[in-house]
CSV table of C-alpha atoms in Angstrom, one decimal:
chain,number,residue,atom,x,y,z
A,1,UNK,CA,2.0,78.9,11.9
A,2,UNK,CA,1.9,75.0,12.2
A,3,UNK,CA,-1.1,74.0,10.3
A,4,UNK,CA,-3.4,75.5,7.6
A,5,UNK,CA,-4.8,79.0,8.8
A,6,UNK,CA,-8.0,80.3,7.8
A,7,UNK,CA,-8.7,84.2,8.3
A,8,UNK,CA,-12.3,85.0,9.5
A,9,UNK,CA,-13.5,88.4,8.5
A,10,UNK,CA,-16.7,89.0,10.2
A,11,UNK,CA,-17.9,92.0,12.3
A,12,UNK,CA,-20.5,90.2,14.5
A,13,UNK,CA,-18.7,88.6,17.4
A,14,UNK,CA,-21.2,85.8,18.0
A,15,UNK,CA,-21.0,84.7,14.3
A,16,UNK,CA,-17.2,85.1,14.4
A,17,UNK,CA,-16.9,82.9,17.5
A,18,UNK,CA,-19.3,80.2,15.9
A,19,UNK,CA,-17.1,80.1,12.7
A,20,UNK,CA,-13.9,80.0,15.0
A,21,UNK,CA,-15.3,77.0,16.8
A,22,UNK,CA,-16.3,75.2,13.8
A,23,UNK,CA,-13.1,75.7,12.0
A,24,UNK,CA,-10.9,74.9,15.1
A,25,UNK,CA,-12.7,72.1,16.8
A,26,UNK,CA,-14.7,70.5,13.9
A,27,UNK,CA,-12.3,70.8,11.0
A,28,UNK,CA,-9.0,71.2,12.6
A,29,UNK,CA,-7.9,74.5,11.1
A,30,UNK,CA,-5.9,77.3,12.9
A,31,UNK,CA,-7.8,80.5,12.8
A,32,UNK,CA,-6.9,84.4,12.5
A,33,UNK,CA,-9.7,86.8,13.2
A,34,UNK,CA,-10.6,90.2,11.7
A,35,UNK,CA,-13.4,92.3,12.9
A,36,UNK,CA,-13.8,94.5,9.9
A,37,UNK,CA,-12.7,94.8,6.2
A,38,UNK,CA,-9.6,97.0,6.8
A,39,UNK,CA,-8.3,94.3,9.4
A,40,UNK,CA,-8.7,91.5,6.9
A,41,UNK,CA,-7.1,93.2,4.1
A,42,UNK,CA,-4.1,94.3,6.4
A,43,UNK,CA,-3.8,90.7,7.8
A,44,UNK,CA,-3.5,89.4,4.1
A,45,UNK,CA,-0.9,92.2,3.3
A,46,UNK,CA,1.5,91.5,6.1
A,47,UNK,CA,1.3,87.8,5.9
A,48,UNK,CA,3.7,85.3,4.3
A,49,UNK,CA,2.0,83.2,1.6
A,50,UNK,CA,2.3,80.2,3.7
A,51,UNK,CA,0.4,81.9,6.7
A,52,UNK,CA,-3.1,82.0,5.4
A,53,UNK,CA,-4.6,79.2,3.3
A,54,UNK,CA,-7.9,80.8,2.8
A,55,UNK,CA,-10.4,83.7,3.6
A,56,UNK,CA,-13.8,83.5,4.9
A,57,UNK,CA,-15.3,87.0,4.4
A,58,UNK,CA,-18.7,88.7,5.4
A,59,UNK,CA,-20.0,90.8,2.4
A,60,UNK,CA,-21.5,93.4,4.6
A,61,UNK,CA,-19.1,95.1,7.2
A,62,UNK,CA,-18.4,98.6,8.3
A,63,UNK,CA,-15.7,100.8,6.8
A,64,UNK,CA,-15.1,99.0,3.5
A,65,UNK,CA,-17.6,97.3,1.4
A,66,UNK,CA,-17.0,93.5,1.5
A,67,UNK,CA,-16.7,93.4,-2.1
A,68,UNK,CA,-14.1,96.0,-2.3
A,69,UNK,CA,-12.1,94.1,0.4
A,70,UNK,CA,-12.5,91.1,-1.9
A,71,UNK,CA,-11.0,92.9,-4.6
A,72,UNK,CA,-8.3,94.3,-2.6
A,73,UNK,CA,-7.4,90.7,-1.1
A,74,UNK,CA,-7.3,89.2,-4.6
A,75,UNK,CA,-5.0,92.1,-5.8
A,76,UNK,CA,-2.6,91.2,-3.0
A,77,UNK,CA,-2.8,87.3,-3.5
A,78,UNK,CA,-4.6,86.3,-6.6
A,79,UNK,CA,-4.3,82.8,-5.6
A,80,UNK,CA,-5.6,83.0,-2.3
A,81,UNK,CA,-9.2,81.3,-2.1
A,82,UNK,CA,-11.9,83.6,-0.6
A,83,UNK,CA,-15.3,82.5,0.5
A,84,UNK,CA,-17.9,85.2,0.7
A,85,UNK,CA,-20.7,85.0,3.4
A,86,UNK,CA,-24.0,87.2,3.3
A,87,UNK,CA,-27.5,87.2,4.8
A,88,UNK,CA,-28.9,89.0,1.7
A,89,UNK,CA,-31.0,87.3,-0.9
A,90,UNK,CA,-29.6,89.7,-3.6
A,91,UNK,CA,-28.1,87.3,-6.1
A,92,UNK,CA,-26.3,90.4,-7.8
A,93,UNK,CA,-24.0,90.5,-4.9
A,94,UNK,CA,-23.1,86.6,-5.6
A,95,UNK,CA,-22.7,87.3,-9.2
A,96,UNK,CA,-20.4,90.2,-8.6
A,97,UNK,CA,-18.2,88.5,-6.2
A,98,UNK,CA,-17.6,85.5,-8.3
A,99,UNK,CA,-16.6,87.9,-11.0
A,100,UNK,CA,-14.0,89.4,-8.5
A,101,UNK,CA,-12.7,85.8,-7.9
A,102,UNK,CA,-14.4,84.7,-4.9
A,103,UNK,CA,-14.1,80.8,-4.6
A,104,UNK,CA,-17.7,80.4,-3.4
A,105,UNK,CA,-20.7,82.5,-2.1
A,106,UNK,CA,-22.5,81.0,1.0
A,107,UNK,CA,-25.8,82.3,2.4
A,108,UNK,CA,-26.5,82.8,6.1
A,109,UNK,CA,-27.5,81.3,8.4
A,110,UNK,CA,-24.6,78.9,7.7
A,111,UNK,CA,-25.0,75.1,7.1
A,112,UNK,CA,-21.6,73.7,8.6
A,113,UNK,CA,-21.7,70.7,6.1
A,114,UNK,CA,-22.0,73.1,3.3
A,115,UNK,CA,-19.2,75.5,4.6
A,116,UNK,CA,-16.9,72.4,5.2
A,117,UNK,CA,-17.3,71.1,1.6
A,118,UNK,CA,-17.0,74.5,0.1
A,119,UNK,CA,-13.9,75.3,2.1
A,120,UNK,CA,-12.2,71.9,1.2
A,121,UNK,CA,-13.0,72.3,-2.5
A,122,UNK,CA,-11.6,75.7,-2.5
A,123,UNK,CA,-8.5,74.5,-0.8
A,124,UNK,CA,-8.0,71.5,-3.0
A,125,UNK,CA,-8.4,73.6,-6.1
A,126,UNK,CA,-5.9,76.3,-4.9
A,127,UNK,CA,-3.5,73.4,-4.0
A,128,UNK,CA,-3.7,72.0,-7.4
A,129,UNK,CA,-3.4,75.4,-9.2
A,130,UNK,CA,-0.3,76.2,-7.1
A,131,UNK,CA,1.3,72.8,-7.7
A,132,UNK,CA,0.7,73.3,-11.4
A,133,UNK,CA,2.0,76.8,-11.4
A,134,UNK,CA,5.2,75.5,-9.4
A,135,UNK,CA,5.6,72.7,-12.0
A,136,UNK,CA,5.5,75.3,-14.7
A,137,UNK,CA,8.1,77.5,-13.0
A,138,UNK,CA,10.5,74.6,-12.5
A,139,UNK,CA,10.2,73.5,-16.1
A,140,UNK,CA,10.9,77.3,-17.2
A,141,UNK,CA,13.9,77.5,-14.8
A,142,UNK,CA,12.2,80.1,-12.8
A,143,UNK,CA,11.6,78.7,-9.4
A,144,UNK,CA,12.1,81.2,-6.6
A,145,UNK,CA,12.7,81.2,-2.8
A,146,UNK,CA,9.0,81.9,-2.4
A,147,UNK,CA,8.5,78.3,-3.5
A,148,UNK,CA,10.5,77.0,-0.4
A,149,UNK,CA,8.1,75.8,2.3
A,150,UNK,CA,9.0,77.1,5.8
A,151,UNK,CA,10.6,80.3,6.7
A,152,UNK,CA,12.2,79.9,10.3
A,153,UNK,CA,15.4,81.7,11.4
A,154,UNK,CA,17.7,79.1,10.3
A,155,UNK,CA,16.4,78.8,6.7
A,156,UNK,CA,15.8,82.4,6.5
A,157,UNK,CA,19.6,83.1,7.1
A,158,UNK,CA,20.4,80.7,4.3
A,159,UNK,CA,17.6,82.3,2.1
A,160,UNK,CA,19.2,85.7,2.5
A,161,UNK,CA,22.4,84.6,1.3
A,162,UNK,CA,21.0,82.8,-1.5
A,163,UNK,CA,19.1,85.8,-2.6
A,164,UNK,CA,22.5,87.7,-2.9
A,165,UNK,CA,24.2,84.8,-4.5
A,166,UNK,CA,21.6,84.6,-7.1
A,167,UNK,CA,22.7,88.3,-8.4
A,168,UNK,CA,26.2,87.1,-8.9
A,169,UNK,CA,28.1,84.6,-10.9
A,170,UNK,CA,30.2,83.4,-8.0
A,171,UNK,CA,30.4,79.8,-7.2
A,172,UNK,CA,28.0,78.5,-4.4
A,173,UNK,CA,28.7,75.5,-2.1
A,174,UNK,CA,25.5,74.2,-0.5
A,175,UNK,CA,26.2,72.1,2.5
A,176,UNK,CA,23.7,70.1,4.7
A,177,UNK,CA,22.7,66.6,5.7
A,178,UNK,CA,20.9,64.2,2.9
A,179,UNK,CA,17.5,65.3,2.4
A,180,UNK,CA,17.6,68.9,3.3
A,181,UNK,CA,16.6,70.1,0.1
A,182,UNK,CA,19.8,71.4,-1.5
A,183,UNK,CA,18.8,70.8,-5.1
A,184,UNK,CA,15.5,72.8,-4.6
A,185,UNK,CA,17.6,75.5,-3.0
A,186,UNK,CA,19.9,75.5,-5.9
A,187,UNK,CA,16.9,75.8,-8.4
A,188,UNK,CA,15.8,78.8,-6.5
A,189,UNK,CA,19.2,80.5,-6.8
A,190,UNK,CA,19.2,79.7,-10.5
A,191,UNK,CA,15.6,80.8,-10.9
A,192,UNK,CA,16.1,84.3,-9.1
A,193,UNK,CA,19.4,84.9,-11.0
A,194,UNK,CA,20.3,86.4,-14.4
A,195,UNK,CA,20.2,82.8,-15.9
A,196,UNK,CA,16.7,82.3,-15.0
A,197,UNK,CA,14.9,80.6,-17.9
A,198,UNK,CA,18.3,79.1,-19.3
A,199,UNK,CA,18.9,75.3,-18.7
A,200,UNK,CA,19.3,74.0,-15.2
A,201,UNK,CA,21.2,70.7,-15.3
A,202,UNK,CA,21.5,68.7,-12.1
A,203,UNK,CA,24.1,65.8,-11.9
A,204,UNK,CA,24.5,63.4,-8.9
A,205,UNK,CA,28.3,62.8,-9.0
A,206,UNK,CA,28.1,59.9,-6.7
A,207,UNK,CA,25.6,58.0,-9.1
A,208,UNK,CA,27.8,58.2,-12.2
A,209,UNK,CA,30.1,55.1,-12.8
A,210,UNK,CA,33.8,55.9,-12.4
A,211,UNK,CA,34.6,55.0,-16.1
A,212,UNK,CA,32.0,57.3,-17.4
A,213,UNK,CA,32.5,60.4,-15.2
A,214,UNK,CA,34.6,62.4,-17.9
A,215,UNK,CA,32.1,61.4,-20.6
A,216,UNK,CA,29.1,62.3,-18.7
A,217,UNK,CA,30.2,65.6,-17.6
A,218,UNK,CA,32.4,66.7,-20.6
A,219,UNK,CA,31.1,64.8,-23.5
A,220,UNK,CA,33.1,62.7,-26.0
A,221,UNK,CA,33.6,62.4,-29.7
A,222,UNK,CA,32.2,59.5,-31.7
A,223,UNK,CA,34.8,56.8,-31.8
A,224,UNK,CA,36.8,58.2,-28.9
A,225,UNK,CA,36.5,54.8,-27.1
A,226,UNK,CA,35.0,51.4,-27.4
A,227,UNK,CA,31.1,51.9,-27.5
A,228,UNK,CA,31.3,55.6,-28.4
A,229,UNK,CA,29.0,55.0,-31.3
A,230,UNK,CA,27.9,58.8,-31.4
A,231,UNK,CA,29.2,62.0,-30.3
A,232,UNK,CA,27.6,63.4,-26.9
A,233,UNK,CA,27.7,66.9,-25.5
A,234,UNK,CA,28.0,66.2,-21.8
A,235,UNK,CA,26.4,68.0,-18.9
A,236,UNK,CA,28.5,71.0,-19.0
A,237,UNK,CA,27.5,71.8,-22.7
A,238,UNK,CA,23.8,70.9,-21.8
A,239,UNK,CA,23.9,73.6,-19.5
A,240,UNK,CA,25.4,76.2,-21.8
A,241,UNK,CA,24.2,79.5,-20.9
A,242,UNK,CA,22.6,78.3,-17.5
A,243,UNK,CA,23.5,76.4,-14.4
A,244,UNK,CA,25.3,73.1,-13.6
A,245,UNK,CA,24.4,71.6,-10.2
A,246,UNK,CA,27.0,69.2,-9.1
A,247,UNK,CA,25.5,67.2,-6.2
A,248,UNK,CA,28.0,65.2,-4.0
A,249,UNK,CA,30.8,66.8,-5.4
A,250,UNK,CA,33.1,65.1,-3.1
A,251,UNK,CA,32.5,61.7,-4.7
A,252,UNK,CA,34.4,62.7,-7.8
A,253,UNK,CA,37.7,61.0,-8.7
A,254,UNK,CA,40.9,63.1,-8.6
A,255,UNK,CA,41.2,63.2,-12.4
A,256,UNK,CA,37.7,64.6,-12.8
A,257,UNK,CA,38.4,67.1,-10.0
A,258,UNK,CA,41.2,68.5,-12.0
A,259,UNK,CA,39.1,68.9,-15.0
A,260,UNK,CA,36.3,70.7,-13.0
A,261,UNK,CA,38.8,72.9,-11.6
A,262,UNK,CA,40.0,73.9,-15.2
A,263,UNK,CA,36.4,74.4,-16.1
A,264,UNK,CA,36.0,76.9,-13.2
A,265,UNK,CA,39.4,78.8,-13.9
A,266,UNK,CA,39.6,78.8,-17.6
A,267,UNK,CA,35.9,78.5,-18.5
A,268,UNK,CA,36.6,75.5,-20.8
A,269,UNK,CA,36.3,71.7,-20.9
A,270,UNK,CA,38.0,68.9,-22.8
A,271,UNK,CA,35.7,66.2,-24.2
A,272,UNK,CA,37.0,62.8,-24.6
A,273,UNK,CA,38.6,62.5,-27.8
A,274,UNK,CA,38.5,66.0,-28.8
A,275,UNK,CA,41.3,67.8,-30.6
A,276,UNK,CA,41.0,71.0,-28.7
A,277,UNK,CA,39.4,72.3,-25.4
A,278,UNK,CA,35.9,73.7,-25.8
A,279,UNK,CA,34.6,77.1,-24.2
A,280,UNK,CA,31.7,76.8,-22.0
A,281,UNK,CA,29.5,79.5,-20.3
A,282,UNK,CA,28.1,77.7,-17.3
A,283,UNK,CA,27.6,78.8,-13.8
A,284,UNK,CA,28.5,76.1,-11.2
A,285,UNK,CA,26.6,75.5,-7.9
A,286,UNK,CA,27.9,72.4,-5.9
A,287,UNK,CA,26.5,70.5,-3.0
A,288,UNK,CA,27.6,67.9,-0.4
A,289,UNK,CA,26.5,66.2,2.8
A,290,UNK,CA,30.2,65.9,3.8
A,291,UNK,CA,32.4,68.2,5.7
A,292,UNK,CA,34.9,69.2,2.7
A,293,UNK,CA,37.4,70.6,4.9
A,294,UNK,CA,37.8,67.0,6.5
A,295,UNK,CA,37.7,65.6,2.9
A,296,UNK,CA,40.6,67.9,2.0
A,297,UNK,CA,42.5,66.9,5.1
A,298,UNK,CA,42.0,63.2,4.3
A,299,UNK,CA,43.2,63.7,0.7
A,300,UNK,CA,39.9,62.9,-0.8
A,301,UNK,CA,39.3,66.3,-2.3
A,302,UNK,CA,41.8,68.7,-3.8
A,303,UNK,CA,42.4,71.8,-1.8
A,304,UNK,CA,42.4,74.0,-4.8
A,305,UNK,CA,39.2,72.9,-6.0
A,306,UNK,CA,37.7,73.3,-2.3
A,307,UNK,CA,38.8,77.0,-2.2
A,308,UNK,CA,37.5,77.6,-5.6
A,309,UNK,CA,34.1,76.3,-4.9
A,310,UNK,CA,33.8,77.4,-1.4
A,311,UNK,CA,33.5,81.2,-2.4
A,312,UNK,CA,29.8,81.5,-1.1
A,313,UNK,CA,29.2,78.6,1.3
A,314,UNK,CA,25.5,78.0,2.5
A,315,UNK,CA,24.5,75.6,5.0
A,316,UNK,CA,21.0,74.4,5.0
A,317,UNK,CA,19.6,73.4,8.6
A,318,UNK,CA,18.4,69.9,9.3
A,319,UNK,CA,14.7,69.5,9.7
A,320,UNK,CA,15.1,69.0,13.5
A,321,UNK,CA,16.5,72.3,13.9
A,322,UNK,CA,13.5,74.0,12.0
A,323,UNK,CA,10.8,74.3,14.7
A,324,UNK,CA,7.4,75.3,13.5
A,325,UNK,CA,8.3,74.7,9.7
A,326,UNK,CA,8.0,71.1,10.4
A,327,UNK,CA,4.3,70.7,11.0
A,328,UNK,CA,3.9,73.6,8.5
A,329,UNK,CA,5.8,71.3,5.8
A,330,UNK,CA,3.8,68.3,7.1
A,331,UNK,CA,0.5,70.1,6.2
A,332,UNK,CA,1.9,71.1,2.8
A,333,UNK,CA,2.7,67.4,2.0
A,334,UNK,CA,-0.8,66.2,3.3
A,335,UNK,CA,-2.4,68.8,1.2
A,336,UNK,CA,-0.3,68.4,-2.0
A,337,UNK,CA,-0.8,64.5,-2.0
A,338,UNK,CA,-4.5,64.8,-1.1
A,339,UNK,CA,-5.0,66.9,-4.1
A,340,UNK,CA,-2.9,64.5,-6.2
A,341,UNK,CA,-5.1,61.7,-5.3
A,342,UNK,CA,-8.2,63.6,-5.4
A,343,UNK,CA,-8.9,62.7,-1.6
A,344,UNK,CA,-9.9,64.8,1.4
A,345,UNK,CA,-6.7,66.0,3.1
A,346,UNK,CA,-6.1,65.2,6.8
A,347,UNK,CA,-5.3,67.6,9.6
A,348,UNK,CA,-2.7,67.5,12.4
A,349,UNK,CA,-3.7,67.5,16.0
A,350,UNK,CA,-2.0,69.7,18.5
A,351,UNK,CA,-0.1,66.7,19.9
A,352,UNK,CA,0.8,65.6,16.4
A,353,UNK,CA,2.3,69.0,15.7
A,354,UNK,CA,4.3,68.7,18.9
A,355,UNK,CA,5.4,65.1,18.0
A,356,UNK,CA,6.6,66.4,14.6
A,357,UNK,CA,8.6,69.2,16.2
A,358,UNK,CA,10.3,67.0,18.7
A,359,UNK,CA,11.2,64.1,16.3
A,360,UNK,CA,14.8,63.7,15.2
A,361,UNK,CA,14.2,63.3,11.5
A,362,UNK,CA,17.3,61.4,10.3
A,363,UNK,CA,15.9,61.5,6.8
A,364,UNK,CA,15.1,65.1,6.9
A,365,UNK,CA,12.4,66.3,4.4
A,366,UNK,CA,12.2,63.1,2.5
A,367,UNK,CA,11.4,61.3,5.5
A,368,UNK,CA,8.7,63.7,6.5
A,369,UNK,CA,7.3,63.5,2.9
A,370,UNK,CA,7.1,59.8,3.0
A,371,UNK,CA,5.3,59.8,6.5
A,372,UNK,CA,2.8,62.2,5.3
A,373,UNK,CA,2.0,60.3,2.3
A,374,UNK,CA,1.7,57.1,4.2
A,375,UNK,CA,-0.5,58.7,6.8
A,376,UNK,CA,-2.9,59.7,4.0
A,377,UNK,CA,-3.0,56.4,2.5
A,378,UNK,CA,-3.3,54.2,5.6
A,379,UNK,CA,-5.0,56.2,8.3
A,380,UNK,CA,-8.7,56.2,8.3
A,381,UNK,CA,-8.8,59.3,10.6
A,382,UNK,CA,-9.3,62.7,9.4
A,383,UNK,CA,-7.3,64.2,12.1
A,384,UNK,CA,-3.8,62.6,12.6
A,385,UNK,CA,-2.6,62.4,16.3
A,386,UNK,CA,0.7,61.8,17.6
A,387,UNK,CA,-0.2,58.1,18.5
A,388,UNK,CA,-1.0,57.6,14.8
A,389,UNK,CA,2.2,59.1,13.5
A,390,UNK,CA,4.2,57.1,15.9
A,391,UNK,CA,2.5,53.8,14.8
A,392,UNK,CA,3.1,54.7,11.1
A,393,UNK,CA,6.8,55.7,12.0
A,394,UNK,CA,7.5,52.3,14.0
A,395,UNK,CA,6.0,50.2,11.2
A,396,UNK,CA,8.3,51.5,8.6
A,397,UNK,CA,12.0,52.1,8.2
A,398,UNK,CA,13.0,55.7,7.7
A,399,UNK,CA,14.3,57.2,4.4
A,400,UNK,CA,18.0,57.5,6.1
A,401,UNK,CA,19.4,55.5,8.7
A,402,UNK,CA,19.5,57.1,12.3
A,403,UNK,CA,22.7,59.4,12.2
A,404,UNK,CA,24.5,58.2,15.4
A,405,UNK,CA,27.3,60.0,17.3
A,406,UNK,CA,30.0,58.0,15.3
A,407,UNK,CA,28.6,59.4,12.0
A,408,UNK,CA,27.8,62.9,13.2
A,409,UNK,CA,31.3,63.4,14.6
A,410,UNK,CA,34.4,62.8,12.6
A,411,UNK,CA,37.8,61.4,13.6
A,412,UNK,CA,40.5,63.7,12.1
A,413,UNK,CA,44.0,62.7,11.2
A,414,UNK,CA,45.7,65.9,12.9
A,415,UNK,CA,45.4,67.4,16.1
A,416,UNK,CA,44.2,71.2,16.7
A,417,UNK,CA,47.7,72.3,16.2
A,418,UNK,CA,48.1,70.8,12.8
A,419,UNK,CA,50.6,67.9,14.1
A,420,UNK,CA,49.7,64.4,13.1
A,421,UNK,CA,48.0,62.1,15.4
A,422,UNK,CA,49.6,58.8,16.4
A,423,UNK,CA,47.6,55.4,15.7
A,424,UNK,CA,47.1,55.0,19.4
A,425,UNK,CA,45.5,58.4,19.5
A,426,UNK,CA,43.2,57.7,16.6
A,427,UNK,CA,42.4,54.3,18.0
A,428,UNK,CA,41.4,55.9,21.5
A,429,UNK,CA,39.3,58.4,19.7
A,430,UNK,CA,37.4,55.8,17.8
A,431,UNK,CA,37.0,53.7,21.0
A,432,UNK,CA,35.5,56.9,22.7
A,433,UNK,CA,33.2,57.8,20.0
A,434,UNK,CA,32.0,54.2,19.7
A,435,UNK,CA,31.4,54.0,23.4
A,436,UNK,CA,29.4,57.0,23.3
A,437,UNK,CA,27.3,55.9,20.4
A,438,UNK,CA,26.5,52.6,22.2
A,439,UNK,CA,25.2,54.5,25.3
A,440,UNK,CA,28.2,53.1,27.4
A,441,UNK,CA,27.7,49.5,26.4
A,442,UNK,CA,31.3,48.3,26.4
A,443,UNK,CA,30.2,44.8,25.0
A,444,UNK,CA,28.4,46.4,22.1
A,445,UNK,CA,31.1,49.0,21.4
A,446,UNK,CA,33.8,46.2,21.3
A,447,UNK,CA,31.7,44.2,19.2
A,448,UNK,CA,31.3,47.1,16.6
A,449,UNK,CA,35.0,47.7,16.5
A,450,UNK,CA,35.8,44.1,16.0
A,451,UNK,CA,37.6,43.8,19.4
A,452,UNK,CA,37.4,41.4,22.1
A,453,UNK,CA,35.7,42.8,25.2
A,454,UNK,CA,38.8,42.3,27.3
A,455,UNK,CA,40.9,44.1,24.9
A,456,UNK,CA,38.7,47.1,25.0
A,457,UNK,CA,38.8,47.3,28.6
A,458,UNK,CA,42.5,46.8,28.7
A,459,UNK,CA,43.1,49.6,26.2
A,460,UNK,CA,40.6,52.0,28.3
A,461,UNK,CA,42.7,51.2,31.3
A,462,UNK,CA,45.8,52.0,29.5
A,463,UNK,CA,44.4,55.3,28.5
A,464,UNK,CA,43.3,56.3,31.9
A,465,UNK,CA,47.0,55.6,33.3
A,466,UNK,CA,48.6,57.8,30.6
């Protein structure tokens, strides 16, 4: 489902239709309908937590008593807000409903403004409670795959592998473009595994100064080098008993790669200045946005380290390939930041949802998150349209630059049969990729490669004659 969805459980068709129109047309929600209590409970039972944001439940319906249905729904999903409707003046029903966990009790005939305010307040409270619970799970090292937003076929495949990986101690290599959520996925693997509750230490290998890599990862003894005024444990020992997440593993130096390999093979590290190796009990999860097979070919990554890490490879799909997950995640960010800022959340129009699905998202989830927060702050409209989102996109740069043909397709040093390419062949391949990247504009392609246009044309002609 694309935006927030409300389940209406009402046995009177006219009342149900009125609620549907109000929620869809006036408030911008998606709607799921149930004509009796049994249908309502069954709809919640078979739904994913992201599918239904709240329930509007009539207290007097056939088959099951409305309060029994409320109790059954709260037993299935205690955090799901339920608004109870009734035409009765008997306040004992209201008291009982609130005791069973109803978010509010609304009398009929319905006042649209009262219902709108009550629903928004219930959703805001639920979002804040869910966010707080998620923060607590993260701090406790207990995040799970249920905390990931979106569950389309591409991510579902990755999650299925991730759940199996969580039950083992095998190294996992997470691959995917920058901003696809590799660290959050790694935290879910840790949180569903046998090391849940133990430390989860994340390290961005590309952000460590070259001269501090070994000290940062493996620690050092006091006085082991100039400036080492005290002993430090290093990230491996900080993660003792838990998980060490090495992001952008391909950025490590050759020397650091050798020591990482030893840690994986021998379960021990060598702190700088230490007299002897130190045993460690750490699970390694690694991630990269690069093609590590190409990095091995280019000599940037040790082949033995690649094979040691590549036991359970998992590729996270880019946002542009995740279909209905995109507007669902967008609505999640709108709701999250609205709750954080104590503001009324905004809804996405149908054309805005289509725009979000069609956008390329070079910055992936991070770009989407930034756009939604920007929309909350800068737009005065309660319903965001495609035109509003386009204006906000054009007015600000994306989180990551647009990934061009030249960036998404790589030039290799060897042919398919393993023999080395000649310099002329590499040059011709670079020219072809650059020309495609520049949409056939020879002048721009030549300029990008630092060539004269005449030289570019001449080399193209030579290629055609071969």
